mmCIF file of C-alpha atoms in Angstrom:
data_model
loop_
_atom_site.group_PDB
_atom_site.id
_atom_site.type_symbol
_atom_site.label_atom_id
_atom_site.label_comp_id
_atom_site.label_asym_id
_atom_site.label_seq_id
_atom_site.Cartn_x
_atom_site.Cartn_y
_atom_site.Cartn_z
ATOM 1 C CA GLY A 1 -5.149 -11.571 -7.202
ATOM 2 C CA PHE A 2 -4.585 -11.139 -10.786
ATOM 3 C CA LYS A 3 -6.348 -13.222 -13.270
ATOM 4 C CA TYR A 4 -4.934 -14.158 -16.479
ATOM 5 C CA PRO A 5 -4.062 -13.010 -19.031
ATOM 6 C CA TYR A 6 -2.482 -10.475 -16.665
ATOM 7 C CA GLY A 7 -4.955 -7.777 -15.672
ATOM 8 C CA ALA A 8 -8.004 -9.720 -17.353
ATOM 9 C CA VAL A 9 -11.477 -9.121 -16.039
ATOM 10 C CA GLY A 10 -11.550 -10.992 -12.618
ATOM 11 C CA SER A 11 -8.470 -9.368 -11.332
ATOM 12 C CA GLY A 12 -8.935 -7.955 -7.946
ATOM 13 C CA THR A 13 -9.024 -8.509 -4.075
ATOM 14 C CA TYR A 14 -10.326 -12.126 -3.204
ATOM 15 C CA TYR A 15 -11.338 -13.435 0.072
ATOM 16 C CA ILE A 16 -10.981 -17.145 0.634
ATOM 17 C CA LYS A 17 -12.598 -19.446 3.492
ATOM 18 C CA CYS A 18 -14.382 -16.372 5.259
ATOM 19 C CA ASP A 19 -17.469 -17.445 7.200
ATOM 20 C CA ALA A 20 -17.624 -20.683 5.180
ATOM 21 C CA VAL A 21 -17.437 -18.703 1.704
ATOM 22 C CA ASP A 22 -14.890 -20.829 -0.320
ATOM 23 C CA CYS A 23 -14.043 -17.507 -2.439
ATOM 24 C CA CYS A 24 -15.536 -14.474 -3.576
ATOM 25 C CA TYR A 25 -14.228 -11.045 -4.563
ATOM 26 C CA SER A 26 -14.505 -7.411 -3.657
ATOM 27 C CA GLY A 27 -16.204 -4.608 -6.166
ATOM 28 C CA ASP A 28 -17.591 -5.961 -9.545
ATOM 29 C CA GLY A 29 -14.599 -7.784 -10.566
ATOM 30 C CA THR A 30 -12.954 -5.300 -12.778
ATOM 31 C CA ASP A 31 -11.113 -3.337 -9.945
ATOM 32 C CA MET A 32 -7.289 -3.917 -9.668
ATOM 33 C CA PRO A 33 -5.923 -4.203 -5.897
ATOM 34 C CA ASP A 34 -4.983 -0.991 -4.447
ATOM 35 C CA LEU A 35 -1.432 -1.568 -3.450
ATOM 36 C CA LYS A 36 0.585 1.033 -1.637
ATOM 37 C CA LYS A 37 3.979 1.609 -3.254
ATOM 38 C CA TRP A 38 6.772 1.828 -0.588
ATOM 39 C CA ASP A 39 9.230 3.613 -2.812
ATOM 40 C CA ILE A 40 11.006 6.771 -2.204
ATOM 41 C CA GLY A 41 8.523 9.131 -4.140
ATOM 42 C CA PRO A 42 9.775 11.902 -6.464
ATOM 43 C CA GLU A 43 9.710 15.354 -5.243
ATOM 44 C CA GLY A 44 6.490 17.503 -6.006
ATOM 45 C CA LEU A 45 4.214 20.309 -4.757
ATOM 46 C CA LEU A 46 3.104 18.248 -1.610
ATOM 47 C CA THR A 47 6.446 15.917 -1.209
ATOM 48 C CA LYS A 48 9.778 16.998 -0.167
ATOM 49 C CA VAL A 49 12.590 14.404 -0.288
ATOM 50 C CA LYS A 50 16.119 15.062 1.580
ATOM 51 C CA TYR A 51 19.277 12.674 1.916
ATOM 52 C CA LEU A 52 20.166 12.554 5.566
ATOM 53 C CA GLY A 53 23.534 10.611 5.340
ATOM 54 C CA LYS A 54 24.755 7.388 6.488
ATOM 55 C CA ARG A 55 23.428 5.690 9.622
ATOM 56 C CA ASP A 56 23.478 2.471 11.368
ATOM 57 C CA THR A 57 19.933 0.853 12.045
ATOM 58 C CA THR A 58 18.143 -2.458 12.347
ATOM 59 C CA GLU A 59 15.968 -4.168 10.272
ATOM 60 C CA LEU A 60 13.858 -7.403 11.111
ATOM 61 C CA PHE A 61 14.566 -9.586 13.723
ATOM 62 C CA ASN A 62 16.591 -6.673 15.148
ATOM 63 C CA ASN A 63 19.412 -7.657 12.732
ATOM 64 C CA SER A 64 22.007 -4.771 12.467
ATOM 65 C CA VAL A 65 22.640 -2.655 9.361
ATOM 66 C CA LYS A 66 25.697 -0.712 8.865
ATOM 67 C CA GLY A 67 26.053 2.519 7.074
ATOM 68 C CA ALA A 68 22.656 2.406 5.426
ATOM 69 C CA GLU A 69 21.522 5.398 3.492
ATOM 70 C CA ALA A 70 18.763 7.363 5.287
ATOM 71 C CA TRP A 71 16.357 9.476 3.159
ATOM 72 C CA SER A 72 13.545 11.676 4.554
ATOM 73 C CA GLN A 73 10.288 11.970 2.669
ATOM 74 C CA VAL A 74 7.665 14.477 4.030
ATOM 75 C CA THR A 75 4.176 14.463 2.245
ATOM 76 C CA GLN A 76 1.569 17.202 3.030
ATOM 77 C CA ILE A 77 -1.992 16.076 3.020
ATOM 78 C CA PRO A 78 -3.927 18.510 0.878
ATOM 79 C CA PHE A 79 -6.050 20.990 2.573
ATOM 80 C CA ALA A 80 -5.165 19.282 6.109
ATOM 81 C CA LYS A 81 -2.767 20.525 8.815
ATOM 82 C CA ILE A 82 -0.993 17.198 8.856
ATOM 83 C CA GLY A 83 1.660 15.559 6.823
ATOM 84 C CA ILE A 84 3.094 12.046 6.683
ATOM 85 C CA ASP A 85 6.737 11.820 7.457
ATOM 86 C CA TYR A 86 8.772 8.627 6.276
ATOM 87 C CA THR A 87 12.523 7.859 6.831
ATOM 88 C CA PHE A 88 14.036 5.261 4.370
ATOM 89 C CA TYR A 89 17.046 3.205 5.323
ATOM 90 C CA ILE A 90 18.481 1.558 2.276
ATOM 91 C CA THR A 91 21.571 0.024 1.072
ATOM 92 C CA ARG A 92 23.154 -0.698 -2.606
ATOM 93 C CA LYS A 93 24.343 -3.794 -4.090
ATOM 94 C CA THR A 94 26.402 -3.812 -7.015
ATOM 95 C CA ASN A 95 25.906 -7.048 -9.137
ATOM 96 C CA PRO A 96 28.603 -8.723 -11.513
ATOM 97 C CA ASP A 97 26.682 -7.140 -14.625
ATOM 98 C CA ASN A 98 27.552 -3.591 -12.878
ATOM 99 C CA THR A 99 23.711 -3.122 -12.236
ATOM 100 C CA THR A 100 22.941 -1.886 -8.922
ATOM 101 C CA ASP A 101 19.993 -3.182 -6.671
ATOM 102 C CA ILE A 102 18.630 -0.900 -3.684
ATOM 103 C CA ILE A 103 17.669 -3.083 -0.685
ATOM 104 C CA THR A 104 15.294 -1.644 1.591
ATOM 105 C CA HIS A 105 15.812 -2.361 5.311
ATOM 106 C CA ARG A 106 13.297 -0.137 7.184
ATOM 107 C CA ILE A 107 10.948 2.455 7.004
ATOM 108 C CA ASP A 108 9.858 4.923 9.994
ATOM 109 C CA TYR A 109 6.861 6.714 9.765
ATOM 110 C CA SER A 110 4.865 9.228 11.736
ATOM 111 C CA ALA A 111 2.104 11.835 11.231
ATOM 112 C CA PRO A 112 2.849 14.999 13.371
ATOM 113 C CA GLY A 113 -0.178 16.593 14.348
ATOM 114 C CA ASP A 114 -2.297 13.626 14.166
ATOM 115 C CA PRO A 115 -2.425 12.232 17.816
ATOM 116 C CA LYS A 116 -4.586 9.122 16.517
ATOM 117 C CA LEU A 117 -1.761 7.953 14.245
ATOM 118 C CA LYS A 118 0.981 6.408 16.330
ATOM 119 C CA ALA A 119 4.571 6.444 14.924
ATOM 120 C CA GLY A 120 5.746 3.084 13.592
ATOM 121 C CA SER A 121 8.180 1.029 11.634
ATOM 122 C CA ILE A 122 7.810 -1.247 8.525
ATOM 123 C CA LEU A 123 10.905 -3.674 8.934
ATOM 124 C CA TYR A 124 12.329 -5.752 6.274
ATOM 125 C CA GLY A 125 14.638 -8.794 6.050
ATOM 126 C CA ASP A 126 16.421 -10.810 3.557
ATOM 127 C CA PHE A 127 15.073 -8.286 0.927
ATOM 128 C CA LYS A 128 15.571 -9.542 -2.603
ATOM 129 C CA VAL A 129 15.052 -7.526 -5.679
ATOM 130 C CA ILE A 130 12.734 -9.545 -8.160
ATOM 131 C CA LYS A 131 14.239 -9.866 -11.702
ATOM 132 C CA ASN A 132 11.721 -12.027 -13.384
ATOM 133 C CA ILE A 133 8.607 -9.952 -13.033
ATOM 134 C CA THR A 134 6.372 -12.418 -15.098
ATOM 135 C CA ALA A 135 7.245 -15.228 -12.800
ATOM 136 C CA PHE A 136 6.673 -13.389 -9.862
ATOM 137 C CA ARG A 137 3.139 -12.531 -10.995
ATOM 138 C CA ASP A 138 2.247 -16.205 -10.163
ATOM 139 C CA VAL A 139 2.612 -15.420 -6.309
ATOM 140 C CA PHE A 140 -0.598 -13.303 -6.572
ATOM 141 C CA ARG A 141 -2.387 -15.690 -8.806
ATOM 142 C CA PRO A 142 -5.910 -16.627 -7.099
ATOM 143 C CA PRO A 143 -5.837 -20.333 -5.967
ATOM 144 C CA ALA A 144 -7.924 -22.873 -8.312
ATOM 145 C CA VAL A 145 -11.076 -22.488 -6.066
ATOM 146 C CA CYS A 146 -11.448 -18.825 -7.351
ATOM 147 C CA ASP A 147 -11.637 -20.002 -11.089
ATOM 148 C CA ALA A 148 -14.932 -21.464 -10.568
ATOM 149 C CA ASP A 149 -17.920 -20.129 -12.527
ATOM 150 C CA SER A 150 -19.895 -20.020 -9.192
ATOM 151 C CA VAL A 151 -17.498 -17.388 -7.804
ATOM 152 C CA ARG A 152 -19.373 -14.093 -7.149
ATOM 153 C CA SER A 153 -18.751 -10.653 -5.737
ATOM 154 C CA CYS A 154 -18.527 -10.441 -1.866
ATOM 155 C CA ASP A 155 -21.445 -9.127 0.085
ATOM 156 C CA GLU A 156 -20.105 -5.570 0.891
ATOM 157 C CA ASP A 157 -21.406 -5.800 4.830
ATOM 158 C CA LYS A 158 -19.454 -8.911 4.891
ATOM 159 C CA VAL A 159 -16.224 -7.328 3.397
ATOM 160 C CA ARG A 160 -16.579 -4.502 5.903
ATOM 161 C CA LYS A 161 -16.873 -7.105 8.817
ATOM 162 C CA TRP A 162 -13.689 -9.188 7.492
ATOM 163 C CA GLU A 163 -11.614 -6.100 7.249
ATOM 164 C CA ARG A 164 -12.195 -4.986 10.747
ATOM 165 C CA LYS A 165 -11.873 -8.415 12.182
ATOM 166 C CA TYR A 166 -8.690 -9.836 10.129
ATOM 167 C CA PHE A 167 -7.170 -6.857 8.436
ATOM 168 C CA SER A 168 -7.508 -3.995 10.694
ATOM 169 C CA ARG A 169 -3.765 -2.846 10.116
ATOM 170 C CA SER A 170 -4.005 -2.740 6.406
ATOM 171 C CA GLN A 171 -5.507 -0.173 3.902
ATOM 172 C CA PRO A 172 -9.092 -1.519 3.365
ATOM 173 C CA PRO A 173 -10.364 -1.656 -0.261
ATOM 174 C CA ARG A 174 -12.908 1.357 -0.857
ATOM 175 C CA TYR A 175 -15.930 -1.190 -0.976
ATOM 176 C CA ALA A 176 -15.056 -1.592 2.872
ATOM 177 C CA THR A 177 -15.223 1.770 4.028
ATOM 178 C CA ASP A 178 -18.396 3.199 5.492
ATOM 179 C CA LYS A 179 -18.208 6.475 3.661
ATOM 180 C CA SER A 180 -19.053 5.874 -0.061
ATOM 181 C CA SER A 181 -18.944 9.276 -1.416
ATOM 182 C CA CYS A 182 -17.463 12.862 -0.974
ATOM 183 C CA THR A 183 -20.753 14.634 -1.014
ATOM 184 C CA GLY A 184 -21.045 16.273 2.542
ATOM 185 C CA PRO A 185 -21.215 19.994 3.098
ATOM 186 C CA HIS A 186 -18.195 21.898 1.720
ATOM 187 C CA GLU A 187 -16.474 18.423 0.684
ATOM 188 C CA PHE A 188 -14.800 17.818 -2.476
ATOM 189 C CA CYS A 189 -12.180 15.668 -4.026
ATOM 190 C CA CYS A 190 -8.716 16.962 -3.863
ATOM 191 C CA PRO A 191 -5.345 15.430 -5.447
ATOM 192 C CA ALA A 192 -4.043 12.626 -3.476
ATOM 193 C CA PRO A 193 -0.421 12.943 -2.547
ATOM 194 C CA MET A 194 1.908 11.422 -5.336
ATOM 195 C CA ASP A 195 -1.439 10.453 -6.991
ATOM 196 C CA ASP A 196 -1.700 7.452 -4.507
ATOM 197 C CA VAL A 197 -5.069 7.341 -2.613
ATOM 198 C CA SER A 198 -3.133 4.966 -0.062
ATOM 199 C CA ASN A 199 -1.600 8.125 1.219
ATOM 200 C CA CYS A 200 -5.212 9.525 2.108
ATOM 201 C CA PRO A 201 -5.970 9.353 5.691
ATOM 202 C CA ALA A 202 -8.492 6.633 6.212
ATOM 203 C CA GLY A 203 -11.505 8.882 7.018
ATOM 204 C CA ALA A 204 -10.673 10.801 3.383
ATOM 205 C CA ARG A 205 -11.104 7.605 1.325
ATOM 206 C CA THR A 206 -14.260 7.376 -0.576
ATOM 207 C CA SER A 207 -15.176 5.521 -3.913
ATOM 208 C CA ASP A 208 -15.867 8.598 -6.114
ATOM 209 C CA CYS A 209 -12.551 10.239 -4.999
ATOM 210 C CA ASP A 210 -10.756 7.104 -5.427
ATOM 211 C CA ALA A 211 -11.600 6.918 -9.034
ATOM 212 C CA LYS A 212 -10.007 10.307 -9.461
ATOM 213 C CA LYS A 213 -6.782 9.442 -7.433
ATOM 214 C CA SER A 214 -7.914 11.846 -4.995
ATOM 215 C CA CYS A 215 -8.730 12.348 -1.128
ATOM 216 C CA CYS A 216 -12.132 13.556 0.187
ATOM 217 C CA CYS A 217 -11.313 17.113 1.482
ATOM 218 C CA ALA A 218 -13.268 19.640 3.233
#
């Protein structure tokens, strides 16, 4: 959630009604939520993007999508033998004012070379492009209970427990990882793909490397 004015101290990840705690926030209250950007990334040293042509596919609830553009994005993990493969399926909608909206229907992902990560898909339905960003921010405004002066930082052990129990499929905040620093033998912080730490493998996330937009490499 974001406190107002937008980005003010107190913006962060909030936990509500967990273990009888009305509201608490992870970290020290100055850290913005770490959100994954599901955009087709620009090409770079570690990322290759390729247009695959028009393809029929399906979106949420198995709804058919005819003639979607298919885009491949392959991102190599620095100093590792694996990469992350994404295939984006999009269509374009022309508006009366001649602007164009890009509608995402589906993202398939896999990590060839890493047997622990199963291939999967992210499915969208009734995707709408947000025009009024200011109003949309209210969606992420913490509830009133989180505005109380008594709200404090969550216990880190509790955050780890809640993340494992309720949010096992999401990217945990750095406070919920068991590994806090990249200081082991031969370990060092290496640049994260597209400067986005969400692209780092879960075992390569540490608080010191997160601050540098990096993964923990060895």
